Amino acid sequence: MSRIAFIGLGVMGSPMAGHLVTAGHEVTGFDLGEEAMARLRAAGGASAAGVAEAVKGAEIVITMLPADPQVEAVLPEILDHAEPGALYIDFSTITPQTSQKLAREGAARGLRVLDAPVSGGEKGAVEAVLSIMVGGSQEDFEAATPVFEAVGKTFKLVGPAGAGQYVKAANQLVVGGTYALVAEAVVLMEAAGVDASAGLDVLAGGLAASRILDIKRESMLARDFRPGFRIDLHHKDMGIILDAARGAEVAIPMGALVAQLIAAARAQGHGGLDHSALLKVTESLSGRDS
Amino acid sequence: MSRIAFIGLGVMGSPMAGHLVTAGHEVTGFDLGEEAMARLRAAGGASAAGVAEAVKGAEIVITMLPADPQVEAVLPEILDHAEPGALYIDFSTITPQTSQKLAREGAARGLRVLDAPVSGGEKGAVEAVLSIMVGGSQEDFEAATPVFEAVGKTFKLVGPAGAGQYVKAANQLVVGGTYALVAEAVVLMEAAGVDASAGLDVLAGGLAASRILDIKRESMLARDFRPGFRIDLHHKDMGIILDAARGAEVAIPMGALVAQLIAAARAQGHGGLDHSALLKVTESLSGRDS
Amino acid sequence: MSRIAFIGLGVMGSPMAGHLVTAGHEVTGFDLGEEAMARLRAAGGASAAGVAEAVKGAEIVITMLPADPQVEAVLPEILDHAEPGALYIDFSTITPQTSQKLAREGAARGLRVLDAPVSGGEKGAVEAVLSIMVGGSQEDFEAATPVFEAVGKTFKLVGPAGAGQYVKAANQLVVGGTYALVAEAVVLMEAAGVDASAGLDVLAGGLAASRILDIKRESMLARDFRPGFRIDLHHKDMGIILDAARGAEVAIPMGALVAQLIAAARAQGHGGLDHSALLKVTESLSGRDS
Amino acid sequence: MSRIAFIGLGVMGSPMAGHLVTAGHEVTGFDLGEEAMARLRAAGGASAAGVAEAVKGAEIVITMLPADPQVEAVLPEILDHAEPGALYIDFSTITPQTSQKLAREGAARGLRVLDAPVSGGEKGAVEAVLSIMVGGSQEDFEAATPVFEAVGKTFKLVGPAGAGQYVKAANQLVVGGTYALVAEAVVLMEAAGVDASAGLDVLAGGLAASRILDIKRESMLARDFRPGFRIDLHHKDMGIILDAARGAEVAIPMGALVAQLIAAARAQGHGGLDHSALLKVTESLSGRDS
């Protein structure tokens, strides 16, 4: 069992830190919210007065933060106070470029860094069934396995530093794009007077089948857009995808169009809805606002 | 058992007509290719000297033709020679607009018309496991059930005349778009030095999962583009989708972009490859031709 | 001076036929609307009871019709009744494919066919300052010069049969696309709190300058969308452009996106407004409906 | 006449600083390149050992740097050493967000900040005919007029801090998009066997007319892509445009597609060519590489 510092005890980080306590680790957390830290103490962990205090003496340092700026903000303190040789796992979804910077600057201080963005959402975090995409070395990946086992169901080393973020980006690109395609299929069928429910059943039974069609087609047809994963978050992720494509020097016209449709969903005021609410943009384009 | 006229004995029509013979129907076929007709005779059917002779006296008239012009070309003879009260099932993938014209003009001559495009390809036709999307009336759909059972596995009434074509269009839109999204995911990961095979495994295990990822990701990574369903055919289908959207007065920006990527695949000389070869266009855009 | 048959005396055709009368030609018109024919008689022309009567004995046959179906509808009568050796000028904006069919079938009957779509709109027709893009042979182009001089200001032979339509398609693609770009520029600046009028002045003074910025930026900023050239017509033209691209086996992703934005304008109910009303779609995408 | 600090003496900054010397100002420059500073001294200016030394005592501080990171890198020294009350003009093309940060942090130290990106390129800088888009207050704009007059031909206050960058972004969006549209028009016409030169002449004479058609159509048809303004720089600018749209919470699908086409040009190896080389991407999409 390890001494673990856990920075960022939000919707995702809080249950994850709890699972690590349950698994027998000695977890010291830090978050700007006092309530979040109280929750961790109640669960059997400890809390610290700041990042520096949390990471001091830890064998494993974990961050689970909203976006690049928050990760960049805590990095200097981690670099200054973490023990040389410590394993630093960043579960945040950020740009591959920032993950690579973490790895580079961490290595300069003797830290072993993994980027490990997750998918599965709040539900996956609570149920400890997250999917984890890991970038870094095989050796560090193996060292992190007890952590991954405590919070996730599947986890995979997909390449060197930043690779986890690239795979997360690719995942969000395909997810956002699939919603946009299903939305166009729905609007086309409904506008044509087709029984869209029967139509989607046919799609779900053939080569057009997808997890999204399986679990979301009924709620989409019912215009039930309670989140789930919010448009605002997917909008943030599309920004990462475009930065990732820029970094990798590739052109992704489909991804770019999806990014604009999601930006439109947000601009139209649907940022707090589930990402399946992309359907509302497709409807609005055809003057069929629901 | 019924007397059936079967017009169009190509790659799809030939095995379908054969299954109808096997099911005990009295099938008279017509095709411009003499070989195709010989095959039907060998299978126990009969052949006719032309459309008029084939449809005369038939209880059920079937067409399975490549595109709108071929269907429009045989329509006058069907209208002139089919028995009033006969059921006319068009299995061709054509525009909803043409299917609606068939229904309208057929009804004026006392024919009961169904549009019934299929998915599943040559393999589905040979194994009699096609998916069939049907537009027309409930009564005619029921009357056609023995035919659908002989050639397909699933079949569904999805709305009035043309509805089958709209659902087929929606299906091809989602299929083409999913290939384009997966292609961008692959190119992004490969360009970034990620283990794309591991990456796609992760995608296939989460919300990005799809039938296409399941059955095509290995061949795509191996650049094995043997058809399967050819780019040329998907290009034809994208034309139908755009006409369908125009007819239904909806805007489908994703579909329009996919149509251009497939047009590019064809223009780049990949028309004879499997539609997963859309990957070659995505690669070319990033200067990564394989 | 020539004996001219003029089929199609609508908003464009009526003033064009009048100019030909003024230029001294003997013009016999036909239109389904009796009023249109009365107008031509009042202007000094004659009217006919049908296409056949109009074209009989004419040295020059002209059509100016709304779209492909109308041109295809009158073609058989023209082919049957026009004099061998007559010059047939089609001013309609239709697909290059249909223009090439006209040329082919006309040649088989000894007609000399030119496709000659125009730009400049009703105003250009009334003032006889149309721009004319001509496809056909040099010899026929020269023979048609007196006609072009009577109705247009600039006219140019741009290639063989169909070439006029391709150039018209290219023109409408650039025009529609420029509106879409200017619309995004306007929405971006307005949303950012920029003085969009000053901003567009800067754009109009540099490499972003265009005829559209010159003559439309004030009306766009004022949301004055009185036509001008209506969205409905540009929507029809975008259909021609996509068919033209399909025929030429090229991919035009920009054109395809513009086509969907214009389709959206129409679906949102703006079909009767000027094509600059594309701005309303761009606004709606950003939740900034005006 | 004023004491001016000029940071960034590159291709653009060098002639601009020279014009300010000529106009009678006392210019002290700084650049990481010693040659650049020697050039300024030869022209009658002075050079400094660093940013701090340059800005100390200056009434006007100017930066002309490649991108956001370089501006952010010199900002702290400017804030620490510039005189309260000094005018700070940033001519760099950067994100509106960074310009707004400059204005905010500058104001906190008593600096009066203008964002003033330019268009016109190296030629415009050398000939002192730049177009300048200015964000800031009317009072500061007036104070900066002698500087603008020395380096530019037209300059306009377009709104508050950041507004200059938004207008520059809108400009580059329209410019990049117009190239993409003209490229599709060219490829469509050439593939169809049309005389593209005659066709573009027609376009340039009507509503499709633009500065780009005027000055670039011959070089595009001749595939002469010597820069001019390089693809690499336009790629950087498209990144700014997308960030600007994100900041303003608007969706710009046309801009996003243009950005990917320019990214493709770069990925295909054309980063060093003129931005009109976007045509090469359009050609490659249609298998017509030249």
mmCIF file with all atom_site columns, C-alpha atoms in Angstrom, chain A residues 34-164:
data_model
loop_
_atom_site.group_PDB
_atom_site.id
_atom_site.type_symbol
_atom_site.label_atom_id
_atom_site.label_alt_id
_atom_site.label_comp_id
_atom_site.label_asym_id
_atom_site.label_entity_id
_atom_site.label_seq_id
_atom_site.pdbx_PDB_ins_code
_atom_site.Cartn_x
_atom_site.Cartn_y
_atom_site.Cartn_z
_atom_site.occupancy
_atom_site.B_iso_or_equiv
_atom_site.pdbx_formal_charge
_atom_site.auth_seq_id
_atom_site.auth_comp_id
_atom_site.auth_asym_id
_atom_site.auth_atom_id
_atom_site.pdbx_PDB_model_num
ATOM 1   C CA . GLU A 1 34  ? -13.330 22.633 2.245   1.00 0.00 ? 34  GLU A CA 1
ATOM 2   C CA . GLU A 1 35  ? -16.403 20.413 1.922   1.00 0.00 ? 35  GLU A CA 1
ATOM 3   C CA . ALA A 1 36  ? -14.596 18.171 -0.538  1.00 0.00 ? 36  ALA A CA 1
ATOM 4   C CA . MET A 1 37  ? -11.811 17.679 1.979   1.00 0.00 ? 37  MET A CA 1
ATOM 5   C CA . ALA A 1 38  ? -14.256 16.989 4.798   1.00 0.00 ? 38  ALA A CA 1
ATOM 6   C CA . ARG A 1 39  ? -15.782 14.260 2.636   1.00 0.00 ? 39  ARG A CA 1
ATOM 7   C CA . LEU A 1 40  ? -12.388 12.661 2.151   1.00 0.00 ? 40  LEU A CA 1
ATOM 8   C CA . ARG A 1 41  ? -11.659 12.782 5.900   1.00 0.00 ? 41  ARG A CA 1
ATOM 9   C CA . ALA A 1 42  ? -15.047 11.225 6.573   1.00 0.00 ? 42  ALA A CA 1
ATOM 10  C CA . ALA A 1 43  ? -14.104 8.453  4.138   1.00 0.00 ? 43  ALA A CA 1
ATOM 11  C CA . GLY A 1 44  ? -10.918 7.729  6.085   1.00 0.00 ? 44  GLY A CA 1
ATOM 12  C CA . GLY A 1 45  ? -8.406  9.919  4.284   1.00 0.00 ? 45  GLY A CA 1
ATOM 13  C CA . ALA A 1 46  ? -6.499  12.972 5.426   1.00 0.00 ? 46  ALA A CA 1
ATOM 14  C CA . SER A 1 47  ? -6.479  16.518 4.081   1.00 0.00 ? 47  SER A CA 1
ATOM 15  C CA . ALA A 1 48  ? -3.699  18.998 3.650   1.00 0.00 ? 48  ALA A CA 1
ATOM 16  C CA . ALA A 1 49  ? -3.440  22.778 3.828   1.00 0.00 ? 49  ALA A CA 1
ATOM 17  C CA . GLY A 1 50  ? -2.019  23.000 0.331   1.00 0.00 ? 50  GLY A CA 1
ATOM 18  C CA . VAL A 1 51  ? -0.461  21.184 -2.572  1.00 0.00 ? 51  VAL A CA 1
ATOM 19  C CA . ALA A 1 52  ? 3.016   21.346 -1.064  1.00 0.00 ? 52  ALA A CA 1
ATOM 20  C CA . GLU A 1 53  ? 1.938   19.722 2.184   1.00 0.00 ? 53  GLU A CA 1
ATOM 21  C CA . ALA A 1 54  ? -0.078  17.055 0.361   1.00 0.00 ? 54  ALA A CA 1
ATOM 22  C CA . VAL A 1 55  ? 2.693   15.904 -1.941  1.00 0.00 ? 55  VAL A CA 1
ATOM 23  C CA . LYS A 1 56  ? 5.501   15.989 0.600   1.00 0.00 ? 56  LYS A CA 1
ATOM 24  C CA . GLY A 1 57  ? 6.533   12.415 1.329   1.00 0.00 ? 57  GLY A CA 1
ATOM 25  C CA . ALA A 1 58  ? 4.016   10.869 -1.056  1.00 0.00 ? 58  ALA A CA 1
ATOM 26  C CA . GLU A 1 59  ? 5.056   7.868  -3.137  1.00 0.00 ? 59  GLU A CA 1
ATOM 27  C CA . ILE A 1 60  ? 2.293   8.617  -5.633  1.00 0.00 ? 60  ILE A CA 1
ATOM 28  C CA . VAL A 1 61  ? 0.981   12.056 -6.593  1.00 0.00 ? 61  VAL A CA 1
ATOM 29  C CA . ILE A 1 62  ? -2.364  12.263 -8.386  1.00 0.00 ? 62  ILE A CA 1
ATOM 30  C CA . THR A 1 63  ? -4.088  15.231 -10.017 1.00 0.00 ? 63  THR A CA 1
ATOM 31  C CA . MET A 1 64  ? -7.682  15.197 -11.258 1.00 0.00 ? 64  MET A CA 1
ATOM 32  C CA . LEU A 1 65  ? -8.417  18.748 -12.407 1.00 0.00 ? 65  LEU A CA 1
ATOM 33  C CA . PRO A 1 66  ? -10.801 20.451 -14.865 1.00 0.00 ? 66  PRO A CA 1
ATOM 34  C CA . ALA A 1 67  ? -8.460  21.749 -17.539 1.00 0.00 ? 67  ALA A CA 1
ATOM 35  C CA . ASP A 1 68  ? -4.959  22.795 -18.603 1.00 0.00 ? 68  ASP A CA 1
ATOM 36  C CA . PRO A 1 69  ? -4.751  26.021 -16.542 1.00 0.00 ? 69  PRO A CA 1
ATOM 37  C CA . GLN A 1 70  ? -5.520  24.254 -13.241 1.00 0.00 ? 70  GLN A CA 1
ATOM 38  C CA . VAL A 1 71  ? -2.937  21.569 -13.960 1.00 0.00 ? 71  VAL A CA 1
ATOM 39  C CA . GLU A 1 72  ? -0.364  24.183 -14.922 1.00 0.00 ? 72  GLU A CA 1
ATOM 40  C CA . ALA A 1 73  ? -1.170  26.115 -11.774 1.00 0.00 ? 73  ALA A CA 1
ATOM 41  C CA . VAL A 1 74  ? -0.345  23.270 -9.370  1.00 0.00 ? 74  VAL A CA 1
ATOM 42  C CA . LEU A 1 75  ? 2.607   21.930 -11.359 1.00 0.00 ? 75  LEU A CA 1
ATOM 43  C CA . PRO A 1 76  ? 5.302   24.199 -9.873  1.00 0.00 ? 76  PRO A CA 1
ATOM 44  C CA . GLU A 1 77  ? 4.404   23.178 -6.311  1.00 0.00 ? 77  GLU A CA 1
ATOM 45  C CA . ILE A 1 78  ? 4.388   19.512 -7.277  1.00 0.00 ? 78  ILE A CA 1
ATOM 46  C CA . LEU A 1 79  ? 7.774   19.869 -8.956  1.00 0.00 ? 79  LEU A CA 1
ATOM 47  C CA . ASP A 1 80  ? 9.190   21.702 -5.954  1.00 0.00 ? 80  ASP A CA 1
ATOM 48  C CA . HIS A 1 81  ? 7.854   19.458 -3.213  1.00 0.00 ? 81  HIS A CA 1
ATOM 49  C CA . ALA A 1 82  ? 7.307   15.953 -4.544  1.00 0.00 ? 82  ALA A CA 1
ATOM 50  C CA . GLU A 1 83  ? 9.923   13.355 -3.663  1.00 0.00 ? 83  GLU A CA 1
ATOM 51  C CA . PRO A 1 84  ? 12.351  12.437 -6.418  1.00 0.00 ? 84  PRO A CA 1
ATOM 52  C CA . GLY A 1 85  ? 11.324  8.996  -7.653  1.00 0.00 ? 85  GLY A CA 1
ATOM 53  C CA . ALA A 1 86  ? 7.656   9.558  -6.901  1.00 0.00 ? 86  ALA A CA 1
ATOM 54  C CA . LEU A 1 87  ? 5.067   8.470  -9.466  1.00 0.00 ? 87  LEU A CA 1
ATOM 55  C CA . TYR A 1 88  ? 2.908   11.342 -10.760 1.00 0.00 ? 88  TYR A CA 1
ATOM 56  C CA . ILE A 1 89  ? -0.388  10.281 -12.364 1.00 0.00 ? 89  ILE A CA 1
ATOM 57  C CA . ASP A 1 90  ? -2.455  13.029 -13.991 1.00 0.00 ? 90  ASP A CA 1
ATOM 58  C CA . PHE A 1 91  ? -6.027  11.835 -14.575 1.00 0.00 ? 91  PHE A CA 1
ATOM 59  C CA . SER A 1 92  ? -7.136  15.203 -15.994 1.00 0.00 ? 92  SER A CA 1
ATOM 60  C CA . THR A 1 93  ? -8.271  15.554 -19.599 1.00 0.00 ? 93  THR A CA 1
ATOM 61  C CA . ILE A 1 94  ? -5.917  18.186 -21.005 1.00 0.00 ? 94  ILE A CA 1
ATOM 62  C CA . THR A 1 95  ? -3.992  18.827 -24.220 1.00 0.00 ? 95  THR A CA 1
ATOM 63  C CA . PRO A 1 96  ? -1.307  16.292 -25.156 1.00 0.00 ? 96  PRO A CA 1
ATOM 64  C CA . GLN A 1 97  ? 1.078   19.232 -25.350 1.00 0.00 ? 97  GLN A CA 1
ATOM 65  C CA . THR A 1 98  ? 0.584   20.033 -21.654 1.00 0.00 ? 98  THR A CA 1
ATOM 66  C CA . SER A 1 99  ? 0.896   16.353 -20.717 1.00 0.00 ? 99  SER A CA 1
ATOM 67  C CA . GLN A 1 100 ? 4.194   16.197 -22.562 1.00 0.00 ? 100 GLN A CA 1
ATOM 68  C CA . LYS A 1 101 ? 5.375   19.281 -20.714 1.00 0.00 ? 101 LYS A CA 1
ATOM 69  C CA . LEU A 1 102 ? 4.449   17.607 -17.397 1.00 0.00 ? 102 LEU A CA 1
ATOM 70  C CA . ALA A 1 103 ? 6.443   14.557 -18.388 1.00 0.00 ? 103 ALA A CA 1
ATOM 71  C CA . ARG A 1 104 ? 9.429   16.613 -19.476 1.00 0.00 ? 104 ARG A CA 1
ATOM 72  C CA . GLU A 1 105 ? 9.547   18.891 -16.457 1.00 0.00 ? 105 GLU A CA 1
ATOM 73  C CA . GLY A 1 106 ? 8.704   16.055 -14.086 1.00 0.00 ? 106 GLY A CA 1
ATOM 74  C CA . ALA A 1 107 ? 11.542  13.949 -15.458 1.00 0.00 ? 107 ALA A CA 1
ATOM 75  C CA . ALA A 1 108 ? 13.917  16.871 -14.885 1.00 0.00 ? 108 ALA A CA 1
ATOM 76  C CA . ARG A 1 109 ? 13.056  16.640 -11.167 1.00 0.00 ? 109 ARG A CA 1
ATOM 77  C CA . GLY A 1 110 ? 13.204  12.861 -11.045 1.00 0.00 ? 110 GLY A CA 1
ATOM 78  C CA . LEU A 1 111 ? 9.447   12.294 -11.153 1.00 0.00 ? 111 LEU A CA 1
ATOM 79  C CA . ARG A 1 112 ? 7.915   9.431  -13.151 1.00 0.00 ? 112 ARG A CA 1
ATOM 80  C CA . VAL A 1 113 ? 4.930   10.901 -14.967 1.00 0.00 ? 113 VAL A CA 1
ATOM 81  C CA . LEU A 1 114 ? 1.881   9.246  -16.565 1.00 0.00 ? 114 LEU A CA 1
ATOM 82  C CA . ASP A 1 115 ? -0.985  10.945 -18.377 1.00 0.00 ? 115 ASP A CA 1
ATOM 83  C CA . ALA A 1 116 ? -4.076  8.937  -17.627 1.00 0.00 ? 116 ALA A CA 1
ATOM 84  C CA . PRO A 1 117 ? -7.318  10.580 -18.774 1.00 0.00 ? 117 PRO A CA 1
ATOM 85  C CA . VAL A 1 118 ? -10.435 8.579  -18.088 1.00 0.00 ? 118 VAL A CA 1
ATOM 86  C CA . SER A 1 119 ? -13.826 8.005  -19.633 1.00 0.00 ? 119 SER A CA 1
ATOM 87  C CA . GLY A 1 120 ? -16.995 6.818  -17.983 1.00 0.00 ? 120 GLY A CA 1
ATOM 88  C CA . GLY A 1 121 ? -18.067 10.021 -16.267 1.00 0.00 ? 121 GLY A CA 1
ATOM 89  C CA . GLU A 1 122 ? -19.296 10.530 -12.729 1.00 0.00 ? 122 GLU A CA 1
ATOM 90  C CA . LYS A 1 123 ? -21.098 7.208  -12.783 1.00 0.00 ? 123 LYS A CA 1
ATOM 91  C CA . GLY A 1 124 ? -17.912 5.421  -13.785 1.00 0.00 ? 124 GLY A CA 1
ATOM 92  C CA . ALA A 1 125 ? -15.968 7.176  -11.040 1.00 0.00 ? 125 ALA A CA 1
ATOM 93  C CA . VAL A 1 126 ? -18.532 6.309  -8.363  1.00 0.00 ? 126 VAL A CA 1
ATOM 94  C CA . GLU A 1 127 ? -18.710 2.674  -9.460  1.00 0.00 ? 127 GLU A CA 1
ATOM 95  C CA . ALA A 1 128 ? -14.927 2.407  -9.976  1.00 0.00 ? 128 ALA A CA 1
ATOM 96  C CA . VAL A 1 129 ? -15.395 1.222  -13.549 1.00 0.00 ? 129 VAL A CA 1
ATOM 97  C CA . LEU A 1 130 ? -13.556 3.985  -15.395 1.00 0.00 ? 130 LEU A CA 1
ATOM 98  C CA . SER A 1 131 ? -11.774 3.359  -18.670 1.00 0.00 ? 131 SER A CA 1
ATOM 99  C CA . ILE A 1 132 ? -8.205  4.692  -18.442 1.00 0.00 ? 132 ILE A CA 1
ATOM 100 C CA . MET A 1 133 ? -5.944  5.630  -21.376 1.00 0.00 ? 133 MET A CA 1
ATOM 101 C CA . VAL A 1 134 ? -2.349  5.819  -20.241 1.00 0.00 ? 134 VAL A CA 1
ATOM 102 C CA . GLY A 1 135 ? 0.675   7.529  -21.760 1.00 0.00 ? 135 GLY A CA 1
ATOM 103 C CA . GLY A 1 136 ? 4.167   6.900  -20.368 1.00 0.00 ? 136 GLY A CA 1
ATOM 104 C CA . SER A 1 137 ? 6.628   4.043  -19.862 1.00 0.00 ? 137 SER A CA 1
ATOM 105 C CA . GLN A 1 138 ? 5.753   0.387  -19.405 1.00 0.00 ? 138 GLN A CA 1
ATOM 106 C CA . GLU A 1 139 ? 7.576   0.364  -16.054 1.00 0.00 ? 139 GLU A CA 1
ATOM 107 C CA . ASP A 1 140 ? 5.657   3.324  -14.662 1.00 0.00 ? 140 ASP A CA 1
ATOM 108 C CA . PHE A 1 141 ? 2.395   1.903  -16.033 1.00 0.00 ? 141 PHE A CA 1
ATOM 109 C CA . GLU A 1 142 ? 3.012   -1.287 -14.071 1.00 0.00 ? 142 GLU A CA 1
ATOM 110 C CA . ALA A 1 143 ? 3.858   0.650  -10.946 1.00 0.00 ? 143 ALA A CA 1
ATOM 111 C CA . ALA A 1 144 ? 0.549   2.492  -11.271 1.00 0.00 ? 144 ALA A CA 1
ATOM 112 C CA . THR A 1 145 ? -1.522  -0.649 -11.726 1.00 0.00 ? 145 THR A CA 1
ATOM 113 C CA . PRO A 1 146 ? -2.778  -0.840 -8.117  1.00 0.00 ? 146 PRO A CA 1
ATOM 114 C CA . VAL A 1 147 ? -4.132  2.694  -8.473  1.00 0.00 ? 147 VAL A CA 1
ATOM 115 C CA . PHE A 1 148 ? -5.802  1.941  -11.801 1.00 0.00 ? 148 PHE A CA 1
ATOM 116 C CA . GLU A 1 149 ? -7.336  -1.243 -10.399 1.00 0.00 ? 149 GLU A CA 1
ATOM 117 C CA . ALA A 1 150 ? -8.851  0.692  -7.516  1.00 0.00 ? 150 ALA A CA 1
ATOM 118 C CA . VAL A 1 151 ? -10.637 3.226  -9.700  1.00 0.00 ? 151 VAL A CA 1
ATOM 119 C CA . GLY A 1 152 ? -11.130 1.635  -13.120 1.00 0.00 ? 152 GLY A CA 1
ATOM 120 C CA . LYS A 1 153 ? -12.256 -1.450 -14.936 1.00 0.00 ? 153 LYS A CA 1
ATOM 121 C CA . THR A 1 154 ? -10.105 -1.274 -18.044 1.00 0.00 ? 154 THR A CA 1
ATOM 122 C CA . PHE A 1 155 ? -6.813  0.514  -18.435 1.00 0.00 ? 155 PHE A CA 1
ATOM 123 C CA . LYS A 1 156 ? -4.323  0.362  -21.228 1.00 0.00 ? 156 LYS A CA 1
ATOM 124 C CA . LEU A 1 157 ? -0.883  1.743  -21.977 1.00 0.00 ? 157 LEU A CA 1
ATOM 125 C CA . VAL A 1 158 ? -1.290  3.339  -25.393 1.00 0.00 ? 158 VAL A CA 1
ATOM 126 C CA . GLY A 1 159 ? 2.093   4.963  -25.974 1.00 0.00 ? 159 GLY A CA 1
ATOM 127 C CA . PRO A 1 160 ? 4.618   7.482  -24.661 1.00 0.00 ? 160 PRO A CA 1
ATOM 128 C CA . ALA A 1 161 ? 3.897   10.701 -22.742 1.00 0.00 ? 161 ALA A CA 1
ATOM 129 C CA . GLY A 1 162 ? 0.804   12.428 -24.117 1.00 0.00 ? 162 GLY A CA 1
ATOM 130 C CA . ALA A 1 163 ? -0.511  9.270  -25.791 1.00 0.00 ? 163 ALA A CA 1
ATOM 131 C CA . GLY A 1 164 ? -3.279  8.911  -23.217 1.00 0.00 ? 164 GLY A CA 1
#
